[in-house]
Each structure stands twice: as C-alpha cells, then as structure tokens.
Amino acid sequence: MTAYILRRLLYAIPILIGVNLITFVLFFVVNSPDDMARMQLGDKRVTQEAIDTWKAEHGYDRPLLYNAEAPGLQRLTDTIFFQKSLKLFAFDFGLSDSGRDIGYDIRQRMWPSLAIALPTLLVGLAIAISYALMIVFFRATYIDFGSVVLLVAMMSISGLFYIIGGQFLIGKLFHLVPISGYDRGLEALKFLILPVVVGVAAGIGSSTRLYRTFFLEEINRDYVRTARAKGLRERVVLFRHVLRNALIPILTGVVAVLPLLFMGALIIESFFGVPGLGSYTIDAINRQDFSIVRAMVFLGSVLYILGLILTDISYTLVDPRVRLS
Amino acid sequence: MSRASRSLPLLLLVAAALLTACGEPPWNKPYPESQAGENILYGAFTERPKHLDPARSYSSNEYSFIAQVYEPPLQYHFLKRPYELVPLTAHALPEVTFFDADGNALPSDVAPDEIAVSEYLVEIEPGIRYQPHPAFAKDADGAYRYHDLDARTIERINTLDDLPETGTRELTAADYVYQIKRLATPWLHSPIAGLMGEHILGFAELGDRIAAQAPAPVDGERPFFDLRQVPFAGAEVVDRYRYRIRLEGPYPQFVYWLAMPFFAPMPWEAEALYNQPGMKQNNLTLDWYPVGTGPFMLSENNPNLRMVLARNTNFHGERYPSAGMPGDRAAGLLDDAGEPMPFVDQAIYSLEQESIPYWNKFLQGYYDSSGISSDAFDQAIKFDAAGEAGLTADMREQGIELVTAVQTSIWYMGFNMLDPLLGGDSERARLLRQAISIAVDFGEYISIFANGRGVQGQGPLPPGIFGHREGEAGINPYVFDWENGRVVRKPIAEAKALLAKAGYRDGRDPETGRPLTIYYEAMDAGPDGKARLNWMRKQFAKLGIELVVRATDYNRFQEKMRKGTGQVFMWGWNADYPDPENFFFLLYGPNRKVDGGENAANYQNAEFDALFERMKNMDDGPERQQVIDRMNAILRHDAPWSFGFYPKSFSLHHQWLDNVKPNLMANNTLKYRRLEPAIREQLRAQWNPPVLWPIGALIAVLAVGAIPAVLVARRRERGRAL
C-alpha cells in the first residue's frame, strides 16, 4: 500500500502544476499586474510611477510565463509564474498582495470553517441515513412516495433560498438565534446553530435520495433474504445487515470530502458573516488578490487529491476484498 | 438500564448546551451578555479596509476607522454649512505667507502669478498625548522596551497584545513633519505622492533621496529608516509645537488636505517598532495597527469579523460645538453644546457582507444605524405627493429616524472629446452631444435605478460646493427649461431638431443612410447591470441612434479611458474637499486622461482652462462666483459631459442615537454621537422575544406523524411472512 500511496503522491505533482498553471492563466486573462496594482493603490490619483514601484516590490514586474530577454533556463524561471509558484510546493504561501501572511490567515480562518462544516456533515449524515432507512423500511408505501417527492423538491430549491428563508424564519420571525455573526469560544455556539441547520436542510434532499438508493440496492441481496428467512425482525435486518453493508459507499464518500471541509462554504460563510476560508476566498477574488486566490486553489487541489487517496485507503479498510497495488 | 434511559443524560446535555448558547432573552442577540446596557455604539462595515496607514488610506470605508484615531491639524465643523475648516490639534488655522522668487515676503492680496512660494505655518496645541502603545514603552533605564527585539521574540508575537507594556508621549510638530516625509517615501505608495510632488517644495527630490539612502529590504521587509535624519525644505520643524510647509506657487486648496488623515502625525517610534525584521511576517504593521492621538484607538482589528474602537484614555479632550445652523437647536443637535467628547465608550463594527442580514439586524435593534439597500427601500421609505421622502408607518412606529443629504459627488455621462464622431469642438459634434444630453433622461434613471435618491445634474458642481446655484439661475439651459418654478427636461422633439441640425436627421448617418451607431463603454457587465444598459439603449433609441454596449470589467474600462479609445461612458467623482476646483479639474485640459490626469472626457477649451487657472486661486466671493458661472456656461454649451445626477444619501438611525447630522466632508464624526443605552436595551427586549411555539409545533407534527408510522411498523413486524 505504501508504494501505491507514494505513486499517487507523485502523480499529484503534475496535477498540481497543471492546476496552478490554469489558475494563473485564467487570472491573468482578466487581470494584468497593472490592474492588481491599481486595486491595491486605489483608483484616485494613482500614478504610473507608483504602479511600477508596486509591481517591482511585489514581483509582478517580470514577464508572465516566458522571459525572452533572459539567458538559458532563466527564460522560464525569471517569470511571475515560476517565482510565484515554486514556494507553493513547500506550502509557503507567502504574503498576500496587501502584505498579510497568507499562511497565518489560513490557520486562523480554517477553524470557523470547520466549526460549521463538521457539524453540518455529521448532523446531515445522521439525519440523511436515518431518514433514508425509514423510507426503505416503508418502501412502496405512501410514506416512500411522499418522501421522494419531498426530497426531489428539496433538491430543486436553491441553496440561497434556504439561507435567506432560514434567516427570515428562525432569526427574524422567531428570534431564536442571531441572524448572522460569529464569536470566539462558547459564544460561537449560538451563531453556529442557524448556518448548520441551513446547511443540513440544503443538503438533506440529495444525500437522503442517494442513501435510499444504496439501501434499496442492498435490501434485495441474498444475504438479506437469508436474514429474513432466519426470522429476524425487519428492524434488525435493516440496522444490523443492510445499514452495515450500505455504509461502505457512504463512508468512503464522506472520507473524500473530509479534507475539503477545511476550505469552508463560500455562500454560507458570506451570508452568515463567518470569518472562514470560504469568505476569505471570495474576498480575495473580489479584491483581485492573486496570491490568496492561487494559494487557496492550490490548497483546495491538494486537499482534494488527499481526499481521493484517503477514499482509496478507506476502501481497503472497510472491504477486505479490495487491495491497493 | 434501557437504551432510552441511557440516552437521556446525553439528550439533557445537548439541550443544556443549546440553552446555554441561547442565553438570556433575547436569544437572537449577537453580542455577549457582558455588553448589555453598556455605552457601546454598534455598526457594521461591508468591505474590509485595505489600508489603515494614514499615508496610504484613501477610501471612505477606511476613513471611518482611522479618522477616529488619527488627528490632522484641522477638521470640518460638525454642524456649520457650507463646510468650514476649524482647528483640531492646531491652535488656529494656519498662517499663510507668500514669497517671491527672491524670498521676499509678499502681501496677502498679491497676484497669484507673483507668488513663488506659499508658506503655511501650523502651530499645534501643547499637552496632546498619544494613545497608550507598546511603541512608546520604556524600561527603567529609559530605553525603548520593544524597539530592539530579537528574532525569537518577534516570532512569538502575533498581535499587539503580546507586547503588554505600553507608554505614551506628547505630540510634537516633528511628528507632522515625519508623516509628510512618509508621504514621499516610495515604498509606502501614498496615493497623493504624485499630487503633492506638484505642490510641496522639493517633495519629488525627497522621494529620490529617501530611496537612495534607505537600506534595502531584507526578505521582503524594509528595515527601519529614520526619516528625521533626511532634510526636507518642504516641511520643517520650527520648534516643539510649530512646523511649516512650503509650497511651490499658490495652492489655496492645500488647507483642505490638512484636514485629511494624510497629514496626521506619525511618531517615529511606531515605525521603529513595526519595521523590525519579522514584524511584517507576523502581520504587525502600521497598516494594521494605527497609533494616534484621537478620541478612539483601535482595540481590536479583525476585519474578517469586527473592528473595535475603544475610548483613548489619553485623549486631550474636546467639547461639542456650541454653534450650528438655524434649526440645529430645534433638532436637538445643540443639546450637548460644550459637553466633553467623545460620548460613547466603545464602537463595535461587525462585518456584514450581505445587505439582508444587515438590514434585519438593524430592525431588531442590534445596529444603531443603517443605510437603505434597494431591497429594503420600499419597506422603509415612501414619497409624498410633493416627491419628498419620508418614513413608512412601520418605521415611524419603531421610532426610526431618517436623515438625507445630497452628496458632494456626481455621476456623469462623458463623451470622449478625442472621438471623431462625438468629440472635438465642431458645431456638428456639439449639437449631437447636446441632443444626447436631452434624450438621456437621468430623472427617469434616478427614479428607476436609485429609488429616487438623487438630484438631476445641472453642471459639474453638486449642492454644498461653492459656485453651485439653485433655481432658475442654476439650470443647464441646453437640456432643461424652467417652468412653473420647476426644472423640466426639454422635449425629445428639441433633441431631434438639434440632431437634424447636426446633419443626422432621424438619427441616421447621411453618408450611409443607416442609423447612427454609438458605442457605450460599460463597466457594469453583471446581470444587475443589464436593466441599466437596456434603459440606456432605449434613451438613445429615442433619437433613432443605435447604441452598442461594450460591457467589460472595471480594469478594461479604465484601460480604455486611459487610452482614450472609448466613445460614451458613465463615471463618477466624490469630492476630496468642498472646493469647486476639485470638480472643475476633472475637465481641465492639461489634466486629460490620455496624458495621465483625471479628465476622462479629454476635454480641452482654452477659455475654460484659463478661467480654471484663475478660479482655483481665488477666495470664495462674488468675483469667484462670476468666473464659475462663466465656466459652467462654457461646459453646458460644449457638453463634454451630460451632467447625470448628484446622488442623495439616505440613512436611518434608531431613536436612542443622538447628534446625527450628515457631514459629507468630515470623517471623524464618531466622537459627536451620543447613545441612550437604557432605551436601546428595553426596546431590544421588547422587539425580540423568542417565539417558541414553532419548535413545539414541529415536535408535535413529528410525533403525530410518527404514530401511524409506528403502527405500520409494528403491524409489519408482527405479520407473518408469506
């Protein structure tokens, strides 16, 4: 397995270079270093001289991808792309274009993101699995039919609607929790309730439908029939046999998204005023801060690759028939 | 023990945790209980400030913080209109002396051409002290406690709180001179460095000298370079409390800059602290932690969450103004006359990026004031038959108060005067521009897209700026008529007649016979801008002109403006200071955008330029008004702009917030605000009782729904297999 993991990690390098290159090209198609300087220096009364100084200080005075005037290998290395990308692979994110330490900001902001993402995942998982099991228990009844209609409807509603609806009902009309905001320590709890409820409600439709399919797939297997033939109660069949086997695809799916929880939820964080990594990314895009955008895309890619590797490993742990080689 | 009874303690624990989280009613209160009843002002900011260094900061969202911390020598009178400069840390307004090229003093009424140097002598009040700050902390031997930290110590410092010892010292004239030198420092990128280079004696050379003498950056960090050692003829210390600034030639508008944070004092100790190697890596910079003498100090800077301004314990003290405008006393704005300021102990600003939660929290009483977004406009404002804005019944019932003011800003539609079709000073192009100015109905625009928050522009000067005329005397006669005491846009038939006279009958190009095509440079490429662009197309279509919208992002838009390749565009300007020069310079020939200036229309008119040169050096008075009237007449005739509209700001505040009067020039207004926290606490509780029945209803629905499910389940389990 070690050889497999090492191989996967080596495969990740060209993927990360590719992702970095695409991010770089996409960013500089719409922004020039001059634009970035203007964004930092402001619109009013800024001179070309000030722009040139800013670019020189921040390393944006080089050619983007190819330096025709440099000798030898420096044609590739004396470029913005190379200079800005190399340190990323050592996880040195450097300073943002406004002069802040990106690594420090990420370390600070990942906790609020996790504080929302983790409970949302766990509560959502518990509710979706329970609900899916209940639907399967009452399969081919009006409860099953009604639930599927409800779930499809929930899937079809925009996430924004849940956010605004949740803020309106729970925060504004019922006055149960603050509409938005965040705080440190235990004070954060009251701010987490609403985003978690909204996050769970927004995700319940699709996940319950998916888990229902997993359970239905299992429930027609021979071993289930055998369990019933032994005279086991349906409840026992469902919880002891069906659930245990259907959990394999569910858990491996969860493992894949676990690392990405650090990245935060873009819209939820923005609407609820949570200072997480999702709102950090959105802010950076709005401010044309290439250093942060690049760092966050890179980090997201690394975590995604990590999630896929963990998924593969988790398969071997839950299913002895699977071996990584 | 049954499974249910085993789960009970866990359930109770969860319930207890949730109830603890909710705390005492109101449950939706976003602030800790310890702040209940405190004299704290609550506000919000929508965009995180980029710079808090007074040498770099140049936007209103940043000024709302730093203007409470830093004190330039002058400020605007809070109540008086037109805007009036008064001393802040200065003893009086600066004394200005003029000199000729030989250094001889000139009388104050000398002709501007004869002035070679203007000297501003500023005297500050003694006894003003800086806020408590680690930069001033000294040990028993009198050495600075934190100016020579080793790398390992700096590595462990993440916030200023990690430097527990603080100190202070008296404000001196040298601190003001130090800051002026900072404006010239190349790596600080002060946005006004270019402008000041044109006016302050030796300013540009100072920048070169600093760049040459300063040590090179190490690992991206610039070591401390003491600017006190760099001589500078443009700004010199006279004695402990006096300094002088020398300008090349006359620049009467300079005095307004002395009321902006750019000219606030900076103690050298702050730079000595923050410029130690490793500080920047740990985000400890002047751009993040201001050091000032103002009524407040930034006690928490977390722009991802909140910014907290706390009362500066060393504040020198200032009293609420005793005089204002007629009507201010009746409005209660002089109730605190002569009282010591500031009135609030703390101001907490929370980040609210979205308008809906911001608005709802204001209505719940958790913000003391708020703007009005388009979404909430109809809920808050209604217009009466005369078109006057007022509050809706719901707002009045809540005791909310409305404050409106026409901003010292303008949104205009510019014509690129370098364009072969629309530009130039030919009669044909002028008539075409005048016709378009009539056709594009900004009254309608204000009504549709700004909820009525604006006043149609008659010239470049908005109300509140000297030279602006109200009534019939102030209208643009090429676009409007004066009928029954009201401004009325000329009928479209007149625009068509002008177009025909220009040679474009029915909007058709005589050479091709096809509709005239004009390109509109839009920076509003998003979905929200679509309606605006469609509206603009329809305005041109009234004349039979086909408008092609070239929508792009703001960067590309600016690039087109700089290159002068655009044809028609909309842009705006917000006054730096209340002087007509700050608007007319946008149309001054040598200031063309293609030459690096701010004149985006690239307009050039010899007579206008000559009048501008004259007007900018004149004192306000009838003679200056006469010159301005002529300048306005030239612009209205030449029509390089269609004078769009002057935006109107609407803001709301709760009944417990006092001393609210819009002052569009002053940024340091927090010190004037007074609160009645007891009323706020009482109304918050009254407005936000927790509504618990939905939780009960939800549990009941689930329980009732579970009964048939349980019955079905039991029946199934007890049933026989086939």
Short mmCIF file of C-alpha atoms in Angstrom, two decimals, chain A residues 82-283:
data_model
loop_
_atom_site.label_atom_id
_atom_site.label_comp_id
_atom_site.label_asym_id
_atom_site.label_seq_id
_atom_site.Cartn_x
_atom_site.Cartn_y
_atom_site.Cartn_z
CA PHE A 82 7.75 30.36 -11.73
CA GLN A 83 8.63 32.77 -8.96
CA LYS A 84 5.14 32.75 -7.51
CA SER A 85 4.56 29.00 -7.89
CA LEU A 86 7.74 27.42 -6.60
CA LYS A 87 7.22 28.16 -2.92
CA LEU A 88 3.69 26.81 -3.02
CA PHE A 89 5.06 23.27 -3.29
CA ALA A 90 6.80 23.82 0.04
CA PHE A 91 3.46 25.11 1.39
CA ASP A 92 5.00 28.55 1.77
CA PHE A 93 2.10 30.75 0.69
CA GLY A 94 4.00 33.97 1.30
CA LEU A 95 2.36 37.34 1.69
CA SER A 96 -0.87 38.45 0.12
CA ASP A 97 -0.78 41.34 -2.32
CA SER A 98 -1.94 43.58 0.52
CA GLY A 99 1.01 42.40 2.64
CA ARG A 100 -0.60 39.87 5.01
CA ASP A 101 0.87 36.46 5.81
CA ILE A 102 -1.43 34.03 3.97
CA GLY A 103 -0.37 31.00 6.00
CA TYR A 104 -1.29 32.77 9.24
CA ASP A 105 -4.65 33.85 7.85
CA ILE A 106 -5.40 30.30 6.68
CA ARG A 107 -4.52 28.89 10.09
CA GLN A 108 -6.80 31.43 11.74
CA ARG A 109 -9.70 31.08 9.38
CA MET A 110 -9.89 27.32 8.98
CA TRP A 111 -11.37 26.89 12.46
CA PRO A 112 -14.59 28.86 11.84
CA SER A 113 -14.94 26.95 8.57
CA LEU A 114 -14.55 23.66 10.38
CA ALA A 115 -16.90 24.77 13.15
CA ILE A 116 -19.68 24.98 10.58
CA ALA A 117 -18.66 22.28 8.13
CA LEU A 118 -18.05 19.47 10.61
CA PRO A 119 -21.39 19.63 12.50
CA THR A 120 -23.18 20.17 9.20
CA LEU A 121 -21.60 16.99 7.85
CA LEU A 122 -22.22 14.89 10.96
CA VAL A 123 -25.76 16.06 11.67
CA GLY A 124 -26.60 15.89 7.97
CA LEU A 125 -25.20 12.37 7.77
CA ALA A 126 -27.16 11.20 10.80
CA ILE A 127 -30.43 12.68 9.57
CA ALA A 128 -29.99 11.56 5.97
CA ILE A 129 -29.11 7.97 6.96
CA SER A 130 -31.98 7.74 9.45
CA TYR A 131 -34.46 9.21 7.01
CA ALA A 132 -33.25 7.00 4.16
CA LEU A 133 -33.55 3.92 6.38
CA MET A 134 -37.07 4.94 7.35
CA ILE A 135 -38.07 5.38 3.72
CA VAL A 136 -36.63 1.99 2.88
CA PHE A 137 -38.47 0.46 5.82
CA PHE A 138 -41.71 1.88 4.44
CA ARG A 139 -40.75 1.24 0.82
CA ALA A 140 -43.54 1.09 -1.73
CA THR A 141 -45.94 2.91 0.59
CA TYR A 142 -47.29 6.46 0.57
CA ILE A 143 -44.53 7.38 3.04
CA ASP A 144 -41.91 6.31 0.49
CA PHE A 145 -43.65 8.11 -2.37
CA GLY A 146 -44.30 11.26 -0.35
CA SER A 147 -40.75 11.33 0.93
CA VAL A 148 -39.23 11.01 -2.52
CA VAL A 149 -41.39 13.89 -3.77
CA LEU A 150 -40.33 15.97 -0.77
CA LEU A 151 -36.66 15.13 -1.28
CA VAL A 152 -36.76 15.97 -5.00
CA ALA A 153 -38.42 19.27 -4.11
CA MET A 154 -35.73 19.97 -1.50
CA MET A 155 -33.02 19.17 -4.01
CA SER A 156 -34.53 21.55 -6.53
CA ILE A 157 -34.54 24.58 -4.26
CA SER A 158 -31.55 26.90 -4.46
CA GLY A 159 -29.16 26.98 -1.52
CA LEU A 160 -29.62 30.72 -1.33
CA PHE A 161 -33.31 30.22 -0.63
CA TYR A 162 -32.51 28.07 2.40
CA ILE A 163 -30.14 30.73 3.69
CA ILE A 164 -32.50 33.66 3.28
CA GLY A 165 -35.51 31.59 4.38
CA GLY A 166 -33.65 30.33 7.43
CA GLN A 167 -32.51 33.80 8.41
CA PHE A 168 -36.02 35.14 7.92
CA LEU A 169 -37.89 32.42 9.80
CA ILE A 170 -35.54 31.39 12.58
CA GLY A 171 -33.63 34.63 13.09
CA LYS A 172 -36.05 37.37 12.15
CA LEU A 173 -39.55 36.00 12.84
CA PHE A 174 -38.94 33.56 15.68
CA HIS A 175 -35.97 35.45 17.25
CA LEU A 176 -34.37 32.17 18.25
CA VAL A 177 -30.77 32.77 17.16
CA PRO A 178 -28.76 35.69 15.74
CA ILE A 179 -29.31 36.25 12.04
CA SER A 180 -25.60 36.41 11.34
CA GLY A 181 -22.27 36.89 13.03
CA TYR A 182 -19.60 34.92 14.79
CA ASP A 183 -17.63 34.95 18.00
CA ARG A 184 -14.90 33.04 19.73
CA GLY A 185 -15.19 30.17 22.20
CA LEU A 186 -18.56 29.13 23.60
CA GLU A 187 -20.12 32.38 22.39
CA ALA A 188 -19.76 30.96 18.87
CA LEU A 189 -22.35 28.26 19.58
CA LYS A 190 -25.39 30.49 19.13
CA PHE A 191 -24.00 31.70 15.80
CA LEU A 192 -23.41 28.17 14.54
CA ILE A 193 -26.94 26.84 15.02
CA LEU A 194 -28.52 28.64 12.07
CA PRO A 195 -25.81 28.01 9.45
CA VAL A 196 -25.67 24.36 10.49
CA VAL A 197 -29.46 23.99 10.30
CA VAL A 198 -29.47 25.68 6.90
CA GLY A 199 -26.52 23.61 5.67
CA VAL A 200 -28.19 20.38 6.79
CA ALA A 201 -31.56 21.32 5.29
CA ALA A 202 -29.95 22.31 1.99
CA GLY A 203 -28.08 19.02 1.69
CA ILE A 204 -30.67 16.61 3.02
CA GLY A 205 -32.60 16.15 -0.24
CA SER A 206 -29.74 14.89 -2.37
CA SER A 207 -27.97 12.86 0.30
CA THR A 208 -31.11 11.08 1.51
CA ARG A 209 -32.04 10.20 -2.06
CA LEU A 210 -28.56 8.80 -2.62
CA TYR A 211 -28.53 6.77 0.58
CA ARG A 212 -32.01 5.46 -0.11
CA THR A 213 -30.65 4.08 -3.39
CA PHE A 214 -27.74 2.42 -1.56
CA PHE A 215 -30.11 0.83 0.94
CA LEU A 216 -32.56 -0.35 -1.70
CA GLU A 217 -29.69 -1.91 -3.59
CA GLU A 218 -28.69 -3.87 -0.52
CA ILE A 219 -32.15 -4.83 0.59
CA ASN A 220 -32.70 -7.13 -2.38
CA ARG A 221 -29.46 -9.04 -1.86
CA ASP A 222 -29.39 -12.73 -0.97
CA TYR A 223 -27.96 -12.21 2.50
CA VAL A 224 -30.90 -10.01 3.42
CA ARG A 225 -33.32 -12.63 2.20
CA THR A 226 -31.42 -15.18 4.28
CA ALA A 227 -31.63 -12.95 7.35
CA ARG A 228 -35.37 -12.62 6.91
CA ALA A 229 -35.67 -16.35 6.37
CA LYS A 230 -33.96 -16.85 9.70
CA GLY A 231 -36.90 -14.99 11.20
CA LEU A 232 -35.10 -11.77 12.09
CA ARG A 233 -37.25 -8.73 12.55
CA GLU A 234 -37.23 -6.18 9.73
CA ARG A 235 -35.75 -3.58 12.08
CA VAL A 236 -32.88 -5.90 12.93
CA VAL A 237 -32.38 -6.76 9.27
CA LEU A 238 -32.16 -3.10 8.38
CA PHE A 239 -29.86 -1.95 11.16
CA ARG A 240 -27.64 -4.99 11.55
CA HIS A 241 -27.26 -6.11 7.95
CA VAL A 242 -28.41 -3.55 5.38
CA LEU A 243 -27.03 -0.50 7.14
CA ARG A 244 -23.65 -2.08 7.82
CA ASN A 245 -23.12 -3.02 4.15
CA ALA A 246 -24.56 0.16 2.68
CA LEU A 247 -22.29 2.19 4.92
CA ILE A 248 -19.29 1.23 2.76
CA PRO A 249 -20.09 3.59 -0.15
CA ILE A 250 -21.45 6.21 2.27
CA LEU A 251 -18.34 6.32 4.42
CA THR A 252 -15.93 6.27 1.51
CA GLY A 253 -17.87 9.20 0.05
CA VAL A 254 -17.60 11.03 3.34
CA VAL A 255 -13.86 10.38 3.59
CA ALA A 256 -13.42 12.02 0.17
CA VAL A 257 -14.97 15.28 1.36
CA LEU A 258 -13.39 15.34 4.81
CA PRO A 259 -10.24 17.27 3.81
CA LEU A 260 -12.31 19.74 1.85
CA LEU A 261 -14.19 20.73 4.99
CA PHE A 262 -11.25 22.99 5.77
CA MET A 263 -11.99 25.05 2.69
CA GLY A 264 -15.30 26.28 4.05
CA ALA A 265 -18.59 27.06 2.40
CA LEU A 266 -18.43 30.04 0.10
CA ILE A 267 -22.00 31.36 0.23
CA ILE A 268 -22.96 30.30 3.75
CA GLU A 269 -19.91 31.98 5.26
CA SER A 270 -20.53 35.14 3.33
CA PHE A 271 -24.22 35.39 4.30
CA PHE A 272 -23.70 34.48 7.94
CA GLY A 273 -20.64 36.67 8.38
CA VAL A 274 -18.44 33.73 9.36
CA PRO A 275 -14.75 34.55 9.03
CA GLY A 276 -13.79 31.25 7.43
CA LEU A 277 -11.79 30.23 4.40
CA GLY A 278 -14.81 30.37 2.09
CA SER A 279 -15.32 34.07 2.67
CA TYR A 280 -11.53 34.52 2.55
CA THR A 281 -11.51 33.15 -1.00
CA ILE A 282 -14.48 35.23 -2.10
CA ASP A 283 -12.89 38.39 -0.67
#
